[in-house]
Short mmCIF file of C-alpha atoms and ligand atoms in Angstrom, two decimals:
data_model
loop_
_atom_site.label_atom_id
_atom_site.label_comp_id
_atom_site.label_asym_id
_atom_site.label_seq_id
_atom_site.Cartn_x
_atom_site.Cartn_y
_atom_site.Cartn_z
CA MET A 252 -16.58 -30.17 3.15
CA GLU A 253 -13.73 -29.00 0.70
CA ARG A 254 -10.60 -28.14 2.67
CA VAL A 255 -8.73 -25.13 1.94
CA LEU A 256 -5.75 -23.80 3.29
CA VAL A 257 -4.61 -20.00 3.20
CA VAL A 258 -0.72 -19.42 3.73
CA PHE A 259 1.10 -16.07 4.37
CA GLY A 260 3.55 -14.85 6.38
CA THR A 261 4.38 -11.15 6.22
CA ARG A 262 2.44 -8.07 7.40
CA PRO A 263 1.31 -6.97 3.77
CA GLU A 264 0.06 -10.36 2.86
CA ALA A 265 -1.99 -10.52 6.52
CA ILE A 266 -3.70 -7.30 5.55
CA LYS A 267 -4.52 -8.46 2.14
CA MET A 268 -5.34 -12.02 3.04
CA CYS A 269 -7.52 -11.88 6.33
CA PRO A 270 -10.29 -10.21 4.28
CA LEU A 271 -10.23 -13.43 2.35
CA VAL A 272 -9.99 -15.67 5.45
CA LEU A 273 -12.99 -14.21 6.78
CA GLU A 274 -14.87 -14.31 3.46
CA LEU A 275 -13.93 -18.07 3.15
CA ARG A 276 -14.92 -18.84 6.62
CA ARG A 277 -18.62 -17.67 6.02
CA ARG A 278 -18.86 -20.16 3.39
CA GLU A 279 -20.74 -23.35 3.68
CA GLY A 280 -19.12 -26.31 2.34
CA LEU A 281 -15.64 -24.78 2.77
CA GLU A 282 -13.28 -25.73 5.62
CA THR A 283 -10.61 -23.21 5.75
CA ALA A 284 -7.48 -23.17 7.78
CA VAL A 285 -4.90 -20.48 8.14
CA CYS A 286 -0.86 -21.35 8.05
CA VAL A 287 1.31 -18.43 8.99
CA THR A 288 5.02 -18.98 8.24
CA ALA A 289 5.79 -16.18 10.39
CA GLN A 290 8.62 -14.90 8.06
CA HIS A 291 7.32 -11.70 9.88
CA ARG A 292 6.57 -12.07 13.72
CA GLU A 293 5.46 -8.78 15.54
CA MET A 294 4.19 -7.07 12.26
CA LEU A 295 2.08 -10.19 11.29
CA ASP A 296 0.77 -10.59 14.80
CA GLN A 297 -0.22 -7.10 14.86
CA ALA A 298 -2.28 -7.66 11.68
CA LEU A 299 -3.68 -10.84 12.65
CA GLU A 300 -4.98 -9.27 15.84
CA ARG A 301 -6.43 -6.24 13.90
CA PHE A 302 -8.52 -8.57 11.68
CA GLY A 303 -9.50 -11.35 14.54
CA VAL A 304 -7.78 -14.21 12.66
CA ARG A 305 -6.21 -17.03 14.62
CA PRO A 306 -3.74 -19.37 12.69
CA ASP A 307 -4.42 -22.98 12.67
CA PHE A 308 -0.52 -23.54 11.97
CA ASP A 309 2.26 -21.42 12.72
CA LEU A 310 5.73 -22.18 11.22
CA GLY A 311 7.42 -19.61 13.50
CA ILE A 312 10.57 -19.06 10.94
CA MET A 313 11.64 -15.66 11.65
CA GLN A 314 15.25 -14.81 12.61
CA GLU A 315 16.74 -11.43 13.02
CA GLY A 316 18.51 -10.59 9.61
CA GLN A 317 17.40 -13.74 8.01
CA SER A 318 18.63 -14.76 4.50
CA LEU A 319 16.60 -15.57 1.57
CA HIS A 320 17.96 -18.88 1.42
CA ALA A 321 17.06 -19.57 5.01
CA VAL A 322 13.35 -18.10 4.75
CA THR A 323 12.96 -20.28 1.41
CA ALA A 324 14.26 -23.48 2.94
CA LYS A 325 12.49 -23.33 6.16
CA VAL A 326 9.02 -22.42 4.37
CA LEU A 327 9.48 -25.19 1.97
CA CYS A 328 10.26 -27.80 4.46
CA GLY A 329 7.54 -26.64 7.04
CA MET A 330 4.92 -26.55 4.59
CA ARG A 331 5.58 -30.13 3.42
CA ASP A 332 4.67 -31.07 6.83
CA VAL A 333 1.63 -28.97 7.06
CA LEU A 334 0.41 -30.04 3.73
CA GLU A 335 0.53 -33.67 4.68
CA ARG A 336 -1.06 -33.04 7.78
CA TYR A 337 -4.01 -31.00 6.44
CA ARG A 338 -4.48 -32.39 2.96
CA PRO A 339 -6.09 -29.48 1.45
CA ARG A 340 -7.81 -29.37 -2.04
CA LEU A 341 -6.53 -25.86 -2.83
CA VAL A 342 -3.98 -23.55 -1.21
CA PHE A 343 -4.27 -19.68 -1.62
CA VAL A 344 -0.83 -17.76 -1.33
CA HIS A 345 -0.29 -13.93 -1.90
CA GLY A 346 1.77 -11.83 -4.21
CA ASP A 347 5.52 -11.94 -4.26
CA THR A 348 6.84 -12.80 -0.84
CA THR A 349 9.67 -15.50 -0.33
CA THR A 350 6.46 -17.18 1.70
CA ALA A 351 4.25 -17.47 -1.47
CA PHE A 352 7.07 -18.53 -3.68
CA ALA A 353 8.35 -21.38 -1.24
CA ALA A 354 4.75 -22.50 -0.29
CA ALA A 355 3.76 -22.52 -3.96
CA LEU A 356 6.64 -24.79 -4.45
CA ALA A 357 5.86 -27.17 -1.69
CA CYS A 358 2.40 -27.44 -3.09
CA TYR A 359 3.84 -28.06 -6.68
CA TYR A 360 5.97 -31.02 -5.15
CA GLN A 361 2.83 -32.43 -3.45
CA ARG A 362 0.59 -31.69 -6.57
CA ILE A 363 -1.82 -29.63 -4.64
CA PRO A 364 -3.40 -26.85 -6.68
CA VAL A 365 -2.56 -23.30 -5.79
CA ALA A 366 -4.48 -20.22 -6.10
CA HIS A 367 -2.56 -17.06 -6.56
CA VAL A 368 -4.18 -13.70 -5.11
CA GLU A 369 -2.36 -10.56 -6.61
CA ALA A 370 -1.32 -12.54 -9.76
CA GLY A 371 0.15 -10.89 -13.04
CA LEU A 372 1.86 -7.82 -11.31
CA ARG A 373 5.20 -7.66 -13.25
CA THR A 374 8.37 -5.23 -14.08
CA HIS A 375 10.01 -8.09 -16.33
CA ASP A 376 13.24 -7.52 -14.42
CA ILE A 377 14.12 -10.16 -12.01
CA TYR A 378 16.09 -8.11 -9.83
CA ALA A 379 13.85 -5.20 -9.43
CA PRO A 380 12.05 -5.53 -7.18
CA PHE A 381 14.37 -8.34 -5.69
CA PRO A 382 13.39 -11.30 -5.20
CA GLU A 383 9.70 -10.39 -5.47
CA GLU A 384 9.75 -10.11 -9.31
CA LEU A 385 11.33 -13.70 -9.53
CA ASP A 386 9.00 -14.74 -6.61
CA ARG A 387 5.66 -13.54 -8.63
CA GLN A 388 6.76 -15.14 -11.82
CA ALA A 389 7.32 -18.47 -10.40
CA VAL A 390 4.09 -18.55 -8.41
CA ASP A 391 1.99 -17.84 -11.61
CA LEU A 392 3.83 -20.54 -13.49
CA ILE A 393 2.69 -23.06 -10.49
CA ALA A 394 -0.99 -21.56 -10.02
CA ARG A 395 -3.97 -23.20 -11.34
CA LEU A 396 -6.25 -20.28 -10.36
CA HIS A 397 -5.02 -16.63 -11.13
CA PHE A 398 -6.74 -13.72 -9.32
CA ALA A 399 -5.63 -10.53 -10.97
CA PRO A 400 -6.32 -7.33 -9.25
CA THR A 401 -6.36 -5.20 -12.49
CA ALA A 402 -6.95 -5.64 -16.27
CA ARG A 403 -3.38 -4.93 -16.94
CA ALA A 404 -2.37 -7.78 -14.78
CA ARG A 405 -4.59 -10.19 -16.53
CA ASP A 406 -3.32 -9.00 -19.97
CA ASP A 407 0.16 -9.88 -18.76
CA LEU A 408 -0.76 -13.31 -17.61
CA LEU A 409 -2.30 -13.90 -20.99
CA ARG A 410 0.71 -12.73 -22.68
CA GLU A 411 2.77 -15.36 -21.00
CA GLY A 412 0.46 -17.98 -22.28
CA LYS A 413 -1.57 -18.58 -19.14
CA ASP A 414 -4.90 -20.52 -19.73
CA PRO A 415 -7.47 -17.91 -19.91
CA GLY A 416 -10.04 -19.91 -18.42
CA SER A 417 -7.66 -19.86 -15.13
CA VAL A 418 -7.41 -15.76 -15.02
CA PHE A 419 -9.95 -13.53 -13.17
CA VAL A 420 -9.92 -9.92 -12.54
CA THR A 421 -11.07 -9.29 -9.12
CA GLY A 422 -9.55 -6.01 -7.81
CA ASN A 423 -7.17 -6.15 -4.90
CA THR A 424 -8.32 -7.39 -1.45
CA ALA A 425 -6.00 -4.37 -0.38
CA ILE A 426 -9.13 -2.34 -0.84
CA ASP A 427 -11.35 -4.77 0.85
CA ALA A 428 -9.19 -3.96 3.99
CA LEU A 429 -9.09 -0.19 3.58
CA LYS A 430 -12.74 -0.41 3.80
CA THR A 431 -12.82 -1.61 6.95
CA THR A 432 -10.29 0.98 8.63
CA VAL A 433 -10.74 4.59 7.69
CA ARG A 434 -12.62 6.56 10.09
CA PRO A 435 -13.40 10.34 9.55
CA ASP A 436 -13.50 11.06 13.23
CA TYR A 437 -9.86 9.31 13.78
CA SER A 438 -7.24 11.18 16.05
CA SER A 439 -4.06 10.14 17.84
CA GLU A 440 -0.75 11.42 19.19
CA ILE A 441 0.39 11.66 15.92
CA THR A 442 -2.40 13.53 14.34
CA ARG A 443 -2.39 16.16 17.55
CA TRP A 444 1.38 16.50 17.07
CA ALA A 445 1.01 17.35 13.33
CA GLU A 446 -2.23 19.61 13.53
CA GLY A 447 -1.62 22.92 11.82
CA GLY A 448 1.20 21.62 9.77
CA ARG A 449 1.58 19.22 6.47
CA LEU A 450 1.89 15.76 7.42
CA ILE A 451 4.17 13.54 5.21
CA LEU A 452 3.94 9.86 5.87
CA VAL A 453 7.11 7.77 5.10
CA THR A 454 7.81 4.36 4.82
CA ALA A 455 10.95 2.33 3.14
CA HIS A 456 12.00 -1.20 3.33
CA ARG A 457 12.68 -3.07 0.13
CA ARG A 458 15.76 -5.29 0.03
CA GLU A 459 17.26 -3.44 -3.14
CA SER A 460 17.00 -0.20 -0.95
CA LEU A 461 19.09 -1.20 1.85
CA GLY A 462 22.44 0.64 2.19
CA ALA A 463 23.16 3.51 0.08
CA PRO A 464 19.80 4.16 -1.60
CA MET A 465 18.03 4.19 1.92
CA GLU A 466 20.59 6.57 3.42
CA ARG A 467 20.02 8.85 0.41
CA MET A 468 16.07 8.59 0.99
CA PHE A 469 16.33 9.65 4.68
CA ARG A 470 18.81 12.11 4.01
CA ALA A 471 16.36 13.89 1.44
CA LEU A 472 13.39 13.59 4.08
CA ARG A 473 15.83 15.43 6.55
CA ARG A 474 16.46 17.91 3.99
CA VAL A 475 12.60 18.43 3.36
CA ALA A 476 11.74 18.59 6.87
CA GLU A 477 14.43 21.02 7.65
CA SER A 478 13.48 23.33 4.66
CA PHE A 479 9.81 23.33 5.33
CA PRO A 480 8.88 24.66 8.74
CA ASP A 481 5.27 23.75 8.53
CA VAL A 482 6.23 20.13 7.39
CA ARG A 483 5.81 17.24 9.91
CA ALA A 484 7.12 13.80 8.78
CA VAL A 485 6.05 10.36 10.50
CA CYS A 486 8.18 7.54 9.63
CA PRO A 487 7.19 3.92 10.98
CA VAL A 488 10.30 2.27 10.73
CA HIS A 489 10.58 -1.48 9.81
CA PRO A 490 12.38 -3.57 12.36
CA ASN A 491 14.95 -4.82 9.88
CA PRO A 492 18.07 -3.59 11.79
CA ALA A 493 19.46 -2.32 8.48
CA VAL A 494 16.45 -0.17 8.10
CA ARG A 495 16.18 0.82 11.92
CA ASP A 496 20.05 1.80 12.18
CA ALA A 497 19.77 4.11 9.01
CA ALA A 498 16.55 5.74 10.19
CA GLU A 499 17.75 6.35 13.48
CA GLY A 500 21.07 7.38 12.48
CA ILE A 501 19.93 10.00 9.89
CA LEU A 502 16.50 10.89 11.11
CA GLY A 503 16.86 10.84 14.86
CA GLY A 504 16.95 14.14 16.58
CA CYS A 505 15.12 16.03 14.20
CA GLU A 506 11.93 17.77 15.98
CA ARG A 507 9.84 17.67 12.83
CA ILE A 508 10.16 13.93 12.13
CA TRP A 509 8.67 11.43 14.22
CA LEU A 510 9.97 8.02 14.36
CA THR A 511 7.94 5.26 15.62
CA GLY A 512 7.63 1.42 15.34
CA PRO A 513 5.62 -0.28 12.66
CA LEU A 514 1.95 1.11 13.12
CA ASP A 515 -1.12 -0.90 13.62
CA VAL A 516 -2.78 -0.96 10.14
CA PHE A 517 -5.82 0.89 11.47
CA ASP A 518 -3.56 3.66 12.72
CA PHE A 519 -1.49 3.62 9.26
CA HIS A 520 -4.71 3.87 7.07
CA ASN A 521 -6.07 6.70 8.78
CA LEU A 522 -2.77 8.36 8.93
CA MET A 523 -2.54 7.76 5.24
CA ALA A 524 -6.02 9.27 4.81
CA ARG A 525 -4.79 12.52 6.88
CA ALA A 526 -1.13 12.94 5.08
CA TYR A 527 -0.76 15.73 2.66
CA PHE A 528 1.33 13.35 0.89
CA ILE A 529 2.94 9.76 1.07
CA LEU A 530 6.64 8.86 0.36
CA THR A 531 7.73 5.28 -0.03
CA ASP A 532 9.26 2.19 -1.75
CA SER A 533 6.14 -0.02 -0.55
CA GLY A 534 4.05 -2.05 -2.97
CA GLY A 535 1.01 -2.06 -0.96
CA VAL A 536 0.92 1.90 -0.12
CA GLN A 537 0.95 2.41 -3.83
CA GLU A 538 -2.51 0.61 -4.19
CA GLU A 539 -4.09 2.33 -1.11
CA ALA A 540 -3.15 5.64 -1.98
CA PRO A 541 -5.25 6.23 -5.33
CA ALA A 542 -8.15 5.02 -3.25
CA LEU A 543 -7.71 7.58 -0.78
CA GLY A 544 -6.86 10.26 -3.39
CA LYS A 545 -3.52 11.05 -1.72
CA PRO A 546 -0.52 11.85 -3.83
CA VAL A 547 2.31 9.18 -3.32
CA LEU A 548 5.96 9.60 -4.35
CA VAL A 549 7.50 6.20 -5.13
CA MET A 550 11.12 5.83 -4.19
CA ARG A 551 11.92 3.41 -7.13
CA ASP A 552 13.15 3.50 -10.44
CA ALA A 553 10.48 1.06 -11.77
CA THR A 554 6.86 -0.26 -10.41
CA GLU A 555 4.60 -3.12 -11.05
CA ARG A 556 1.74 -0.89 -10.23
CA PRO A 557 1.73 1.40 -13.28
CA GLU A 558 -1.99 2.06 -12.48
CA GLY A 559 -1.39 4.62 -9.75
CA LEU A 560 0.97 6.46 -12.10
CA GLU A 561 -1.77 6.40 -15.17
CA ALA A 562 -4.33 7.60 -12.59
CA GLY A 563 -1.94 10.30 -11.73
CA THR A 564 -1.77 9.85 -8.20
CA ALA A 565 1.53 8.35 -8.08
CA ARG A 566 4.97 9.62 -9.26
CA LEU A 567 8.67 7.34 -9.56
CA VAL A 568 10.88 9.88 -8.18
CA GLY A 569 13.76 7.22 -7.86
CA THR A 570 16.29 6.72 -5.30
CA GLY A 571 18.58 9.88 -5.60
CA GLU A 572 18.86 12.09 -2.68
CA ASP A 573 18.43 15.39 -4.86
CA ALA A 574 15.50 13.97 -7.01
CA ILE A 575 13.39 12.64 -3.90
CA TYR A 576 14.01 16.20 -2.46
CA GLN A 577 12.90 18.03 -5.55
CA GLY A 578 9.88 15.84 -5.72
CA CYS A 579 8.59 16.55 -2.28
CA ARG A 580 9.39 20.37 -2.86
CA ARG A 581 7.48 20.45 -5.97
CA LEU A 582 4.42 18.87 -4.34
CA LEU A 583 4.88 21.32 -1.46
CA GLU A 584 5.10 24.43 -3.48
CA ASP A 585 3.10 23.96 -6.66
CA PRO A 586 -0.72 23.76 -5.64
CA ALA A 587 -1.91 22.96 -9.22
CA LEU A 588 0.49 19.72 -9.37
CA TYR A 589 -0.76 18.88 -5.87
CA GLU A 590 -4.28 19.07 -6.59
CA SER A 591 -3.69 17.05 -9.90
CA MET A 592 -2.26 14.15 -7.74
CA SER A 593 -5.11 14.46 -5.24
CA ARG A 594 -8.05 12.87 -7.09
CA ALA A 595 -9.43 9.64 -5.77
CA HIS A 596 -9.28 6.86 -8.31
CA CYS A 597 -9.95 3.15 -7.82
CA PRO A 598 -7.90 1.20 -10.23
CA TYR A 599 -7.65 -1.64 -7.88
CA GLY A 600 -11.29 -2.49 -7.47
CA ASN A 601 -14.29 -1.44 -5.23
CA GLY A 602 -13.50 -3.43 -1.91
CA THR A 603 -15.28 -6.58 -3.18
CA ALA A 604 -12.19 -8.56 -4.24
CA SER A 605 -12.45 -11.14 -1.46
CA ARG A 606 -16.31 -12.07 -2.22
CA GLN A 607 -15.38 -12.63 -5.94
CA ILE A 608 -12.22 -14.62 -5.09
CA ALA A 609 -14.39 -16.84 -2.49
CA ASP A 610 -17.04 -17.53 -5.20
CA ILE A 611 -14.79 -18.29 -8.27
CA ALA A 612 -12.87 -20.66 -5.87
CA GLN A 613 -15.86 -22.07 -4.42
CA HIS A 614 -17.28 -22.92 -7.81
CA TRP A 615 -14.09 -24.29 -9.05
CA LEU A 616 -13.91 -26.95 -6.27
CA LEU A 617 -17.44 -28.07 -6.67
CA ASP A 618 -17.19 -28.29 -10.45
CA GLY A 619 -14.05 -30.75 -9.70
CA GLY A 620 -11.48 -28.44 -10.80
CA ALA A 621 -9.05 -29.81 -8.19
CA ALA A 622 -9.51 -33.33 -9.53
CA ARG A 623 -8.62 -32.46 -13.13
CA ARG A 624 -5.11 -32.24 -12.99
CA GLY A 625 -1.92 -32.47 -10.63
C1 UD1 B 288 9.45 -8.66 3.17
C2 UD1 B 288 9.35 -9.37 1.83
C3 UD1 B 288 9.01 -8.16 1.08
C4 UD1 B 288 7.67 -7.51 1.51
C5 UD1 B 288 8.05 -7.23 2.93
C6 UD1 B 288 6.67 -6.66 3.74
C7 UD1 B 288 10.68 -11.19 0.84
C8 UD1 B 288 11.93 -11.55 0.26
N1 UD1 B 288 10.54 -10.15 1.28
O1 UD1 B 288 10.69 -8.09 3.26
O2 UD1 B 288 8.50 -8.51 -0.38
O3 UD1 B 288 7.52 -6.39 0.74
O4 UD1 B 288 7.90 -8.16 3.74
O5 UD1 B 288 6.94 -5.98 4.76
O6 UD1 B 288 9.98 -11.84 0.98
N2 UD1 B 288 11.86 -8.05 11.32
C9 UD1 B 288 11.20 -8.10 12.55
N3 UD1 B 288 9.98 -8.62 13.02
C10 UD1 B 288 9.05 -8.50 11.92
C11 UD1 B 288 9.47 -8.61 10.95
C12 UD1 B 288 10.89 -8.52 10.22
O7 UD1 B 288 12.37 -8.14 13.60
O8 UD1 B 288 7.78 -8.69 12.26
C13 UD1 B 288 13.16 -8.07 10.88
C14 UD1 B 288 13.91 -9.49 10.93
O9 UD1 B 288 15.38 -8.89 11.62
C15 UD1 B 288 13.89 -9.97 9.67
C16 UD1 B 288 13.97 -8.81 8.73
O10 UD1 B 288 13.27 -7.76 9.46
O11 UD1 B 288 15.00 -10.74 9.34
C17 UD1 B 288 13.78 -9.00 7.53
O12 UD1 B 288 12.51 -9.47 7.23
P1 UD1 B 288 12.13 -10.25 6.00
O13 UD1 B 288 10.85 -10.87 5.95
O14 UD1 B 288 13.03 -11.23 5.42
O15 UD1 B 288 12.24 -9.09 5.01
P2 UD1 B 288 11.23 -7.64 4.33
O16 UD1 B 288 12.25 -6.61 4.23
O17 UD1 B 288 10.45 -7.51 5.80
N1 UDP B 289 1.54 -0.53 6.80
C1 UDP B 289 1.13 -0.95 8.10
N2 UDP B 289 1.77 -0.16 9.25
C2 UDP B 289 3.01 0.38 8.72
C3 UDP B 289 3.35 0.66 7.54
C4 UDP B 289 2.61 -0.15 6.81
O1 UDP B 289 0.03 -1.28 8.79
O2 UDP B 289 3.73 0.90 9.82
C5 UDP B 289 0.56 -1.37 5.86
C6 UDP B 289 0.10 -0.51 4.65
O3 UDP B 289 -0.96 0.18 4.97
C7 UDP B 289 0.05 -1.90 3.59
C8 UDP B 289 1.00 -2.60 3.95
O4 UDP B 289 1.42 -2.43 5.36
O5 UDP B 289 -1.18 -2.51 3.62
C9 UDP B 289 2.40 -2.59 2.99
O6 UDP B 289 3.33 -3.18 3.79
P1 UDP B 289 4.85 -3.07 3.13
O7 UDP B 289 5.17 -1.75 2.86
O8 UDP B 289 5.73 -3.67 4.55
O9 UDP B 289 5.11 -4.16 2.07
P2 UDP B 289 4.64 -4.31 0.80
O10 UDP B 289 3.43 -3.95 0.29
O11 UDP B 289 6.06 -3.27 0.09
O12 UDP B 289 5.17 -5.61 0.36
#
């Protein structure tokens, strides 16, 4: 039996790694353990429960208002002990969180090969998004297997000089997850509240958005809700106190805006599928929206996911209050623009990414890949 370890710590990593865990656990010849750092707690547990994945190791590190230094140090030291105990032949990490970065670093120190799921995304500016661009570049430097979601991500990795034999285009496991959640007959308290109106689904949480940019985002949303009587906005608020305070302070008390805690991924995906459009600074939401054919306005100045822009589903509106308001106004008032942004595209794959990743990793292990270096 070859031992593999899958490590993650935040909600989006859980949503994108659980399909891979389930796939790896079906493979004969592999023993798959899961280590959660719990960089997130409630949001992580919500996703784990939805996919029925029970972790074998839980570092339990989350603290309110945690600093990047604290998360990095706790993951690095916690992973040292887990790696010593479990001794995996290959460790999977995902994306660009501090969990992924520090877990990959721990593996490097212990010379354990790393497989990077969602490799090769780039803005080429290590401060945008912060600290994710540095995290993913560092993980890609360490990784022995790079699972790129798109050809563009592969090309970026090859331009950086990664071994072409280590890079595989598989699609994004986000789409695997999406295939399991969306139901035509879904209804909820929120869909009933929004019935007859146009539903805008809103999320904001990025570190570089905290403070003034996030206040501008929420002020713009409030203006939209007050200017268009048929609009109903649903905003599942990230539990970070800096986000919660801004959302409650600026959006609270507006009858056309529904503030709620983080939604279960099943509810969130189904609301995406029913939304008129989506307003977000999220990375994962930019991947899911094109597959559902939902226009998405991205409240950022740059994106590492240009495929959605090219597909015509996504537009960058920046973080200015008026720019965000005008972006929403145009989508609400211009049916031709709305139509052109509402076509479904699948730049992030067809929902078989986990299967492809498991096939490649299993073959690599059987072929003695882990023994060759490190
Ligand atoms: C993290 C990732 C970011 C990712 C995001 C997904 C880093 C540096 N950031 O950002 O890349 O896009 O997750 O959501 O890795 N909190 C809770 N309960 C939870 C989760 C968070 O209370 O379940 C609160 C805590 O006060 C915590 C704070 O949110 O200290 C911030 O969490 P943290 O993981 O540091 O940052 P995120 O903004 O969530
Ligand atoms: N999501 C969710 N509930 C919510 C908001 C988002 O399940 O209330 C899902 C969403 O569908 C996507 C992921 O969480 O799969 C995105 O997470 P987030 O925006 O926090 O992080 P990012 O993708 O920006 O790293």
